[in-house]
XYZ file of C-alpha atoms in Angstrom:
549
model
C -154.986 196.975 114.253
C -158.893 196.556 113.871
C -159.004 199.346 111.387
C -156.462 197.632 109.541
C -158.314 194.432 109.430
C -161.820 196.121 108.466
C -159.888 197.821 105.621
C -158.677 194.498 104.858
C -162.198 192.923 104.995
C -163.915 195.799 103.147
C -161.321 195.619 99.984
C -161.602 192.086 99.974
C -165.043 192.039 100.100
C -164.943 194.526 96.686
C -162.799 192.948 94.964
C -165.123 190.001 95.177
C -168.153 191.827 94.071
C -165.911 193.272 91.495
C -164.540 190.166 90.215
C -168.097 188.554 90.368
C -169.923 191.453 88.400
C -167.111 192.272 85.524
C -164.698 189.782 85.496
C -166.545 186.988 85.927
C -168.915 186.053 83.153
C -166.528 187.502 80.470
C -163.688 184.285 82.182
C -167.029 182.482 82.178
C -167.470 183.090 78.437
C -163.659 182.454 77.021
C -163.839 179.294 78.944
C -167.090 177.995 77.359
C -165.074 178.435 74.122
C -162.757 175.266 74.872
C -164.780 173.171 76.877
C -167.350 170.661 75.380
C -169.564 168.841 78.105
C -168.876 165.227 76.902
C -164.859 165.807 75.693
C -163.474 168.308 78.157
C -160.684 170.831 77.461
C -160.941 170.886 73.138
C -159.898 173.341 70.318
C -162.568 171.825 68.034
C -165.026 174.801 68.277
C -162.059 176.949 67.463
C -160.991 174.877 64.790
C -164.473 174.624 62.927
C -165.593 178.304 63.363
C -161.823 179.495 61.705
C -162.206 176.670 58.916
C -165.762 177.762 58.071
C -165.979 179.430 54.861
C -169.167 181.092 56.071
C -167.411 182.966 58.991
C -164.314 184.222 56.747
C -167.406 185.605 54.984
C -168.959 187.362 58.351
C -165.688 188.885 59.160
C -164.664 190.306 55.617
C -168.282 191.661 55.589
C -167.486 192.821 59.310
C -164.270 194.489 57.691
C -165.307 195.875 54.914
C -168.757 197.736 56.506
C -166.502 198.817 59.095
C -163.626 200.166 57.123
C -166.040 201.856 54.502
C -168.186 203.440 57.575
C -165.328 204.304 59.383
C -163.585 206.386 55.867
C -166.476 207.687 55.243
C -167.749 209.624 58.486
C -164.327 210.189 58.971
C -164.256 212.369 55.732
C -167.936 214.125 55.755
C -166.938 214.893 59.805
C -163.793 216.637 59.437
C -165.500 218.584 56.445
C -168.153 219.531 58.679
C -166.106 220.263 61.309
C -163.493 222.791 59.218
C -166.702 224.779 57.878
C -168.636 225.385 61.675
C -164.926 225.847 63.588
C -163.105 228.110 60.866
C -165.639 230.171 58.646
C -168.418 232.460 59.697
C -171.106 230.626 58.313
C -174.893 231.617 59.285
C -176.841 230.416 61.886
C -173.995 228.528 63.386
C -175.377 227.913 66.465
C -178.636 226.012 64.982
C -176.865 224.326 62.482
C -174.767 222.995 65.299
C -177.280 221.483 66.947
C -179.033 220.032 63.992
C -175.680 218.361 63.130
C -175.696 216.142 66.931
C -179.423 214.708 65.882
C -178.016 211.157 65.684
C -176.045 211.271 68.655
C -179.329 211.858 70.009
C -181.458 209.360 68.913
C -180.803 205.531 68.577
C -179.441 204.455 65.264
C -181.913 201.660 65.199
C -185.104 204.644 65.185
C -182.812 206.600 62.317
C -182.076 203.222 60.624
C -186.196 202.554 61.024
C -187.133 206.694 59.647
C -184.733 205.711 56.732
C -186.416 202.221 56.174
C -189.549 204.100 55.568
C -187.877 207.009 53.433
C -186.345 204.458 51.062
C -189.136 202.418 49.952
C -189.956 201.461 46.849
C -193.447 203.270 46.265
C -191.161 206.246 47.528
C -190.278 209.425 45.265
C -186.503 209.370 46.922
C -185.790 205.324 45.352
C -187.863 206.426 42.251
C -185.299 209.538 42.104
C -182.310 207.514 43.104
C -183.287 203.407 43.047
C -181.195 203.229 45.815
C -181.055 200.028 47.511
C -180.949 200.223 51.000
C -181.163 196.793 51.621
C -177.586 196.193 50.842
C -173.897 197.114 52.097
C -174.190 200.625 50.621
C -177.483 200.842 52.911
C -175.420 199.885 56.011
C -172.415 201.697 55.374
C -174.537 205.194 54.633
C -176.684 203.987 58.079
C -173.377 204.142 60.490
C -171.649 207.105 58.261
C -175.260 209.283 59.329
C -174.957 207.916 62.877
C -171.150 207.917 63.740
C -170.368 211.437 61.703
C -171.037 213.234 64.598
C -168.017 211.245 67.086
C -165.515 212.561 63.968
C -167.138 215.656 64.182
C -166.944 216.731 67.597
C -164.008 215.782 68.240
C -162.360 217.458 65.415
C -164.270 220.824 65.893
C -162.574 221.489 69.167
C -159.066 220.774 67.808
C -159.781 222.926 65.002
C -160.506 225.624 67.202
C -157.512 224.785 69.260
C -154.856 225.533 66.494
C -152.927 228.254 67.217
C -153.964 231.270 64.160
C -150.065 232.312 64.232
C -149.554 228.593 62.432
C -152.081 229.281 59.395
C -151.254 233.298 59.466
C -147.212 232.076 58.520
C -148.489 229.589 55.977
C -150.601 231.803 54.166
C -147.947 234.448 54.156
C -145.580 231.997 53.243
C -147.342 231.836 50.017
C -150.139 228.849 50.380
C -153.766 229.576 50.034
C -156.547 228.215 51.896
C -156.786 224.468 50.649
C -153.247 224.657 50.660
C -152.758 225.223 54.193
C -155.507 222.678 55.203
C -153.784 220.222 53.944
C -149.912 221.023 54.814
C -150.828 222.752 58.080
C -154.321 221.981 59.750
C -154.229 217.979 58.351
C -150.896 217.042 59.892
C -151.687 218.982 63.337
C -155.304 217.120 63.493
C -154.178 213.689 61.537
C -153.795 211.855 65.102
C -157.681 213.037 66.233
C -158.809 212.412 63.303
C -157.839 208.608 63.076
C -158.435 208.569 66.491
C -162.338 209.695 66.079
C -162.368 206.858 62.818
C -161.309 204.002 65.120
C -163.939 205.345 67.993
C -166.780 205.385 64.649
C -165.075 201.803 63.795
C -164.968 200.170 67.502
C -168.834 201.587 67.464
C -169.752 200.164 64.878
C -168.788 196.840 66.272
C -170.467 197.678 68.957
C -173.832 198.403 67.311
C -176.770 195.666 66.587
C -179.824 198.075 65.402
C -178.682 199.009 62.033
C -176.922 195.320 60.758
C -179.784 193.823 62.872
C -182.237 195.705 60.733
C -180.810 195.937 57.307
C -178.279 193.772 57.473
C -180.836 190.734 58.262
C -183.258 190.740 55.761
C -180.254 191.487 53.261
C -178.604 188.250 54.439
C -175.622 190.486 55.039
C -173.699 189.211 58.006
C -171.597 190.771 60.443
C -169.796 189.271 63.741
C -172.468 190.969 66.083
C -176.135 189.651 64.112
C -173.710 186.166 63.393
C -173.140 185.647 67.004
C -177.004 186.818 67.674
C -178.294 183.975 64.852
C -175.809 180.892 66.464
C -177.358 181.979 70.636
C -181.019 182.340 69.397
C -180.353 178.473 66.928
C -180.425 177.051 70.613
C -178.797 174.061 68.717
C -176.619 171.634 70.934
C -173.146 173.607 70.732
C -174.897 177.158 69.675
C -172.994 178.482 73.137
C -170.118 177.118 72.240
C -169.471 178.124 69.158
C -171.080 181.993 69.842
C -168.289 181.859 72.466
C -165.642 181.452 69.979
C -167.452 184.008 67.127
C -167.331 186.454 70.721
C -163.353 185.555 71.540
C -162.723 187.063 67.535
C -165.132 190.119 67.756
C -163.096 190.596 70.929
C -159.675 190.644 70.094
C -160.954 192.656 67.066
C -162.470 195.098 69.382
C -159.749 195.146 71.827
C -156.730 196.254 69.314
C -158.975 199.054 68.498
C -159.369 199.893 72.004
C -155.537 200.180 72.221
C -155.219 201.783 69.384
C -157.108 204.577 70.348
C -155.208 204.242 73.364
C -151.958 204.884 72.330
C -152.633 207.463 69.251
C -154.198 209.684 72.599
C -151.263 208.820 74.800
C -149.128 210.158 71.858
C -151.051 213.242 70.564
C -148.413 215.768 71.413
C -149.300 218.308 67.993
C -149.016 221.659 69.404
C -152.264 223.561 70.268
C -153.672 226.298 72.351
C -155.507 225.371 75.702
C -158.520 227.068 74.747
C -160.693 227.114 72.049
C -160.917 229.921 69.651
C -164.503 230.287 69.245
C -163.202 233.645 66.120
C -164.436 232.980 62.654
C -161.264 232.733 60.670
C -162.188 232.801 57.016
C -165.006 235.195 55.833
C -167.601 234.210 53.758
C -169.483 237.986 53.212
C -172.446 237.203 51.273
C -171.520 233.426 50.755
C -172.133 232.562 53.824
C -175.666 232.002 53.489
C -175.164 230.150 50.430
C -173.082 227.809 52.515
C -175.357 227.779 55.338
C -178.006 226.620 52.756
C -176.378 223.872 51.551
C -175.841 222.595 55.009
C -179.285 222.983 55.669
C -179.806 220.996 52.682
C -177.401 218.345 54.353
C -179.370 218.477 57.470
C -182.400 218.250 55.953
C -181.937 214.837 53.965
C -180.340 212.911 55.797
C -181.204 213.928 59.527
C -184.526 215.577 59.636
C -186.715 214.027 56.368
C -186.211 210.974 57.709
C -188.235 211.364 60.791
C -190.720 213.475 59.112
C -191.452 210.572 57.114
C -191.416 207.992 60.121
C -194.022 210.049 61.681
C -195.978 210.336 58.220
C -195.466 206.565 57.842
C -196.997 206.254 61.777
C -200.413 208.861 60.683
C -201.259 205.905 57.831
C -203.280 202.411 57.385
C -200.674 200.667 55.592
C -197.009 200.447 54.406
C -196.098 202.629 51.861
C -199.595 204.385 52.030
C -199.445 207.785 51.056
C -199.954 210.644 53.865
C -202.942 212.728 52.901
C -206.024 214.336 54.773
C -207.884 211.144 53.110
C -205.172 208.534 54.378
C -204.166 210.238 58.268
C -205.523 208.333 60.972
C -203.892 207.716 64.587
C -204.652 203.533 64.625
C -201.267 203.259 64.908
C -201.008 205.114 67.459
C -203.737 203.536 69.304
C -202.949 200.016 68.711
C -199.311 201.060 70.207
C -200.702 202.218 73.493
C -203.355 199.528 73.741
C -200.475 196.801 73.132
C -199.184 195.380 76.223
C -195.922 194.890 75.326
C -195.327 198.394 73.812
C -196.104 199.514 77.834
C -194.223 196.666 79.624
C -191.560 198.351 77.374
C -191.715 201.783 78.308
C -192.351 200.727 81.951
C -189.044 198.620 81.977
C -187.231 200.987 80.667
C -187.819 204.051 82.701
C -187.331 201.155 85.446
C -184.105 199.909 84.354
C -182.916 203.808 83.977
C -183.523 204.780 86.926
C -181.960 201.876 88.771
C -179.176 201.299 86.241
C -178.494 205.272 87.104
C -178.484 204.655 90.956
C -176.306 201.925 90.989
C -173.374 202.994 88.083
C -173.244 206.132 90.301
C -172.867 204.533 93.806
C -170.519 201.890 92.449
C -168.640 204.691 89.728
C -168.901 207.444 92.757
C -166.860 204.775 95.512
C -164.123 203.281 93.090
C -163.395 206.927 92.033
C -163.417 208.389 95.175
C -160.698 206.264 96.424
C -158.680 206.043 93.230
C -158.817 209.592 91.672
C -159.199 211.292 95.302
C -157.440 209.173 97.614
C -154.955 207.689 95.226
C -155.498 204.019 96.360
C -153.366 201.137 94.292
C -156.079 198.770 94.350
C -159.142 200.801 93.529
C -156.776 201.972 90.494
C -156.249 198.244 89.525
C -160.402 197.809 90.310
C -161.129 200.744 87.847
C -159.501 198.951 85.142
C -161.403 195.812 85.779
C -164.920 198.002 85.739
C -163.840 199.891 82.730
C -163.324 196.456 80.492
C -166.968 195.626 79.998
C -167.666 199.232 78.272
C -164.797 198.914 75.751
C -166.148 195.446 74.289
C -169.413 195.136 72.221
C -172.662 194.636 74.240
C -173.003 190.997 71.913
C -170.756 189.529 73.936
C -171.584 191.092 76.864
C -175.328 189.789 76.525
C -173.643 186.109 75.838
C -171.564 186.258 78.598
C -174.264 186.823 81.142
C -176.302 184.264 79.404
C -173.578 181.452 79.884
C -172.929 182.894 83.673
C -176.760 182.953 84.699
C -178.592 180.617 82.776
C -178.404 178.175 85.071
C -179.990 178.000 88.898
C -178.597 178.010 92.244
C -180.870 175.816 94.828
C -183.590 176.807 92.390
C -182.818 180.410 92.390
C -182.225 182.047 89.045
C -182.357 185.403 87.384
C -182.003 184.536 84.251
C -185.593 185.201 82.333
C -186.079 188.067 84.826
C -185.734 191.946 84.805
C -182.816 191.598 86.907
C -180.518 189.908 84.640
C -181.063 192.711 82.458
C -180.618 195.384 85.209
C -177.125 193.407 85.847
C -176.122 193.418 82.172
C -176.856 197.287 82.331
C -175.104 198.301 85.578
C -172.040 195.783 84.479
C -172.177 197.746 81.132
C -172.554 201.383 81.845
C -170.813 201.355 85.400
C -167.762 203.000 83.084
C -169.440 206.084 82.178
C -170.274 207.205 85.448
C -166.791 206.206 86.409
C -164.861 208.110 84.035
C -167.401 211.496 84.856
C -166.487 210.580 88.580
C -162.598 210.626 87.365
C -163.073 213.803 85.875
C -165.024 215.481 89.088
C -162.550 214.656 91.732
C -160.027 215.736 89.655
C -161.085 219.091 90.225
C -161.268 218.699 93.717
C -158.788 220.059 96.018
C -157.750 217.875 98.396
C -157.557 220.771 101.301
C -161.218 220.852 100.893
C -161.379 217.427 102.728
C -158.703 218.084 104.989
C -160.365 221.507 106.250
C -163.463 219.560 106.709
C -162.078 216.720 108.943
C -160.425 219.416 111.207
C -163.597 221.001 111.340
C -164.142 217.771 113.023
C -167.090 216.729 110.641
C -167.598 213.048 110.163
C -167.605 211.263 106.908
C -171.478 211.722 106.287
C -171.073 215.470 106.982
C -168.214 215.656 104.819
C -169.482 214.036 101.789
C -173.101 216.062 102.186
C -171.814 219.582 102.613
C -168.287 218.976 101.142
C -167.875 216.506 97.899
C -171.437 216.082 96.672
C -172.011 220.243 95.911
C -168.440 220.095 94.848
C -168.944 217.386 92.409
C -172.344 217.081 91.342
C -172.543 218.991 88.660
C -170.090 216.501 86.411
C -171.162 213.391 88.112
C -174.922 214.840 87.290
C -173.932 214.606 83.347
C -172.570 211.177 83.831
C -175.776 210.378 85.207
C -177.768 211.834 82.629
C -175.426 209.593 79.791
C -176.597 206.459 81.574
C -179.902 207.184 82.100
C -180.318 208.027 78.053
C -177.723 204.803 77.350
C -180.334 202.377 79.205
C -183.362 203.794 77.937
C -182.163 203.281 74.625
C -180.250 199.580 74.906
C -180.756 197.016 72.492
C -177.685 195.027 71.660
C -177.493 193.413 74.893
C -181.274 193.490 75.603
C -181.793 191.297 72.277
C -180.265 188.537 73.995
C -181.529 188.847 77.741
C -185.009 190.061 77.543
C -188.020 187.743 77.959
C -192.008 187.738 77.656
C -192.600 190.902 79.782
C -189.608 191.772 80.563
C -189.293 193.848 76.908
C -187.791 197.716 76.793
C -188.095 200.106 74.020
C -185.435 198.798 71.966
C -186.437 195.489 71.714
C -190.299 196.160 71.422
C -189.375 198.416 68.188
C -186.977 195.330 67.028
C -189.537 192.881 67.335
C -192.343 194.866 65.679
C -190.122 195.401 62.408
C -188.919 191.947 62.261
C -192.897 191.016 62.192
C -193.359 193.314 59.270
C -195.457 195.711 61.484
C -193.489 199.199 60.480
C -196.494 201.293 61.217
C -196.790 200.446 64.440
C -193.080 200.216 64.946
C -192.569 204.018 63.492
C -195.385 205.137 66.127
C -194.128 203.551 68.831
C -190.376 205.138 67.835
C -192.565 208.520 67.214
C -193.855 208.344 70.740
C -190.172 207.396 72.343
C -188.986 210.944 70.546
C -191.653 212.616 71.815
C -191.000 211.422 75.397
C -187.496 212.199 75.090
C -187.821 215.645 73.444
C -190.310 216.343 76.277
C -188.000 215.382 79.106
C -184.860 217.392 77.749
C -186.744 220.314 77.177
C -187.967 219.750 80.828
C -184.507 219.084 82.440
C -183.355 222.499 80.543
C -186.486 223.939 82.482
C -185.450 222.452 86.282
C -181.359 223.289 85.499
C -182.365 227.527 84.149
C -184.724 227.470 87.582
C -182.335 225.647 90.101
C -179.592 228.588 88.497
C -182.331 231.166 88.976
C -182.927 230.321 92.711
C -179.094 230.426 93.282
C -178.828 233.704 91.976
C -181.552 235.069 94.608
């Protein structure tokens, strides 16, 4: 009977914490929407956003950017993706790599490399005059971040269709394009428009590049129109963000089921493993073709930074690099500046402790739903998983409404801990779902041999679950860690004076026309990242090194 009621007490007490940390401010936030502090319950906000000519503006521009974004990496990733996973082009394996770039660094530091690429005074606008500054700016910025989501995804289906499928079409008569389309198209089409609404939902999701571009362009989308109404601090700004956050919602969330459902329903036949074979080849051509993919590469992933760090090694804007013009000011003023450090200091910070927390809380709820196949932690992951599928905007707003305020003169809000909350509430889902996918793989006599063993719980989860189950959770870990370094969308909202991170120290230099000192603080960032992956590679080949002896 105890047992039962300290089960009792323990779910109840989290479900409370649950309900408190990811339920809560979202409710908090809808509600704000139809309440107005002198009228009470009203529809007004709702009815003056969704009369306002401006707004039917912000979401057509929202549409179209999206739509156009989401076409277009959808088309250059499945091309991409047909060339690495079916021909024998050379130097696969590099050119691999050198396709995942942007996954790797923030769109808002690639949006930044390709602000200083495209200027004026530059030989690519006096090639081209192309106007970055404008929607074909933003749309090329998310089709050279969000490529890669169409292209992963669509490289291991491609190598997951079954040869015996093409091998009957092309004896059947159809050549190569042929058969792409009437036999490798129809198999794929339900990843493929998956992957577009993933690159659509995330570009909803993203503030750097709109925030950036978009901006200065007086080009508005839902996520930099909600930002402009919270930071107008007019009278009903809250209000009437709330309602601009209920629309980029819904939006967000029939994408989210979308994507949903088209993977509940992708049934096309293909093998369980990936056929890493070659199937067309190229002979001498495939040099030629990896040659124009370096090309590719080259323009739009790699010249870009090149000239970020040229535009970081000069005086001015749109000085020329030379042995005459190089000088490291930049780089000096950056690591003088206060700000630039409180930045990198509260982000490794908010990392590390976003990283401990996701994995205890993502580590528990998965434990006991995946592994012990409880009801309620089931219904508890859903509730945890909610924040992650809705843009960080709203997010950021509806800790802002939630924690403004004070309780008996206690408060967060203005601190680094409202941003540490906004993080763990955010990116508690990723170590989840890596948590999901490690217990899956754990066999469930594993835990039963252990308890007749007669080990106790501690026991059991040191010399049992954790070496079992590390290894995924580990990635997981390693997706937060870079996820929080890296934040901005939320952290635009919530930070305050020194309480900056990286993201919004490289924002706020750019919006003060300082890009020389923003490109050497992003320089520096890539450097520091570069450094600790190529150090992590170094631990994980030594750790597998001592396990061999």
């Amino acid at each position: 009977m105890k047992n039962k009621i300290r089960r009792y007490i323990k779910y109840a007490v989290g479900i409370v914490f649950v309900f408190l940390l990811f339920l809560w401010p979202l409710l908090n936030m809808f509600s704000e929407a139809f309440i107005a502090k002198d009228e009470g319950f009203t529809c007004a906000y709702f009815a003056n956003v969704l009369s306002d000519a401006g707004f039917a503006k912000v979401i057509s521009n929202t549409l179209l950017i999206n739509i156009c974004s989401m076409v277009l990496a959808g088309i250059v990733g499945v091309l991409l993706a047909y060339v690495m996973a079916y021909t024998d082009i050379a130097f696969k394996n590099i050119l691999h790599k050198l396709l995942l770039i942007p996954l790797f660094i923030p769109s808002y530091i690639v949006t930044l490399a390709w602000m200083q690429m495209c200027m004026k005074n530059g030989l690519l606008y006096q090639l081209t005059h192309f106007e970055l500054y404008s929607y074909k700016g933003i749309i090329l910025m998310f089709t050279v971040c969000q490529y890669p989501i169409v292209y992963l995804m669509c490289l291991s289906h491609f190598r997951r269709i079954p040869r015996e499928l093409e091998q009957a079409a092309v004896v059947s008569g159809c050549g190569r394009v042929k058969a792409f389309f009437k036999v490798v198209l129809p198999i794929t089409k339900i990843t493929i428009v998956n992957a577009m609404l993933l690159v659509f939902l995330s570009c909803l999701d993203n503030f750097g590049i709109v925030a950036f571009i978009g901006i200065p362009a007086n080009i508005n989308v839902l996520s930099t129109d909600i930002y402009k109404t919270i930071v107008s601090s007019t009278k009903d700004s809250y209000n009437i963000a709330a309602v601009k956050g209920i629309v980029l919602s819904v939006l967000a969330v029939i994408m989210m089921l979308a994507t949903q459902w088209l993977s509940g329903n992708n049934k096309a036949g293909n093998c369980e493993k990936e056929d890493m074979e070659p199937r067309i080849m190229l002979g001498k051509w495939k040099f030629v073709l990896a040659g124009i993919m370096s090309c590719f590469i080259g323009l739009f992933n790699i010249v870009p930074l090149i000239k970020l760090v040229s535009s970081a090694l000069t005086k001015g804007q749109g000085v020329k690099l030379s042995l005459k013009t190089m000088c490291f000011d930049n780089f000096f003023k950056v690591l003088r500046n206060v700000k630039s450090m409180n930045g990198i200091k509260n982000s490794i910070f908010l990392a590390l402790a976003a990283v401990l927390l996701c994995t205890v809380i993502g580590i528990t709820i998965s434990y006991l739903s995946e592994y012990k196949k409880d009801r309620i932690a089931s219904g508890i992951q859903a509730v945890v998983t909610f924040p992650y599928s809705i843009p960080g905007i709203i997010l950021g707003l509806a800790i802002i409404l939630t924690y403004a305020g004070s309780f008996h003169g206690f408060t967060i809000y203005g601190t680094i801990w409202i941003l540490l909350l906004s993080y763990v509430t955010r990116f508690t889902a990723v170590s989840l779902r890596y948590a999901n996918s490690a217990f899956a793989q754990l066999d469930s006599s594993m835990d039963e041999a252990a308890q007749i063993s007669g080990a106790n719980n501690y026991v059991k989860w040191k010399k049992v679950i954790i070496p079992l189950s590390m290894g995924t959770i580990s990635a997981g870990m390693g997706l937060v860690m870079i996820y929080s370094m890296m934040e901005l969308t939320t952290s635009s909202l919530l930070w305050s004076g020194g309480t900056e991170t990286i993201g919004v120290v490289i924002f706020n230099f750019t919006s003060a026309g300082l890009s020389n000192m923003a490109s050497a603080y992003s320089s520096i960032i890539m450097i520091g990242v570069c450094a600790a992956a190529l150090l992590l590679k170094v631990i994980d080949k030594s750790v597998r090194i001592i396990r061999r002896r």
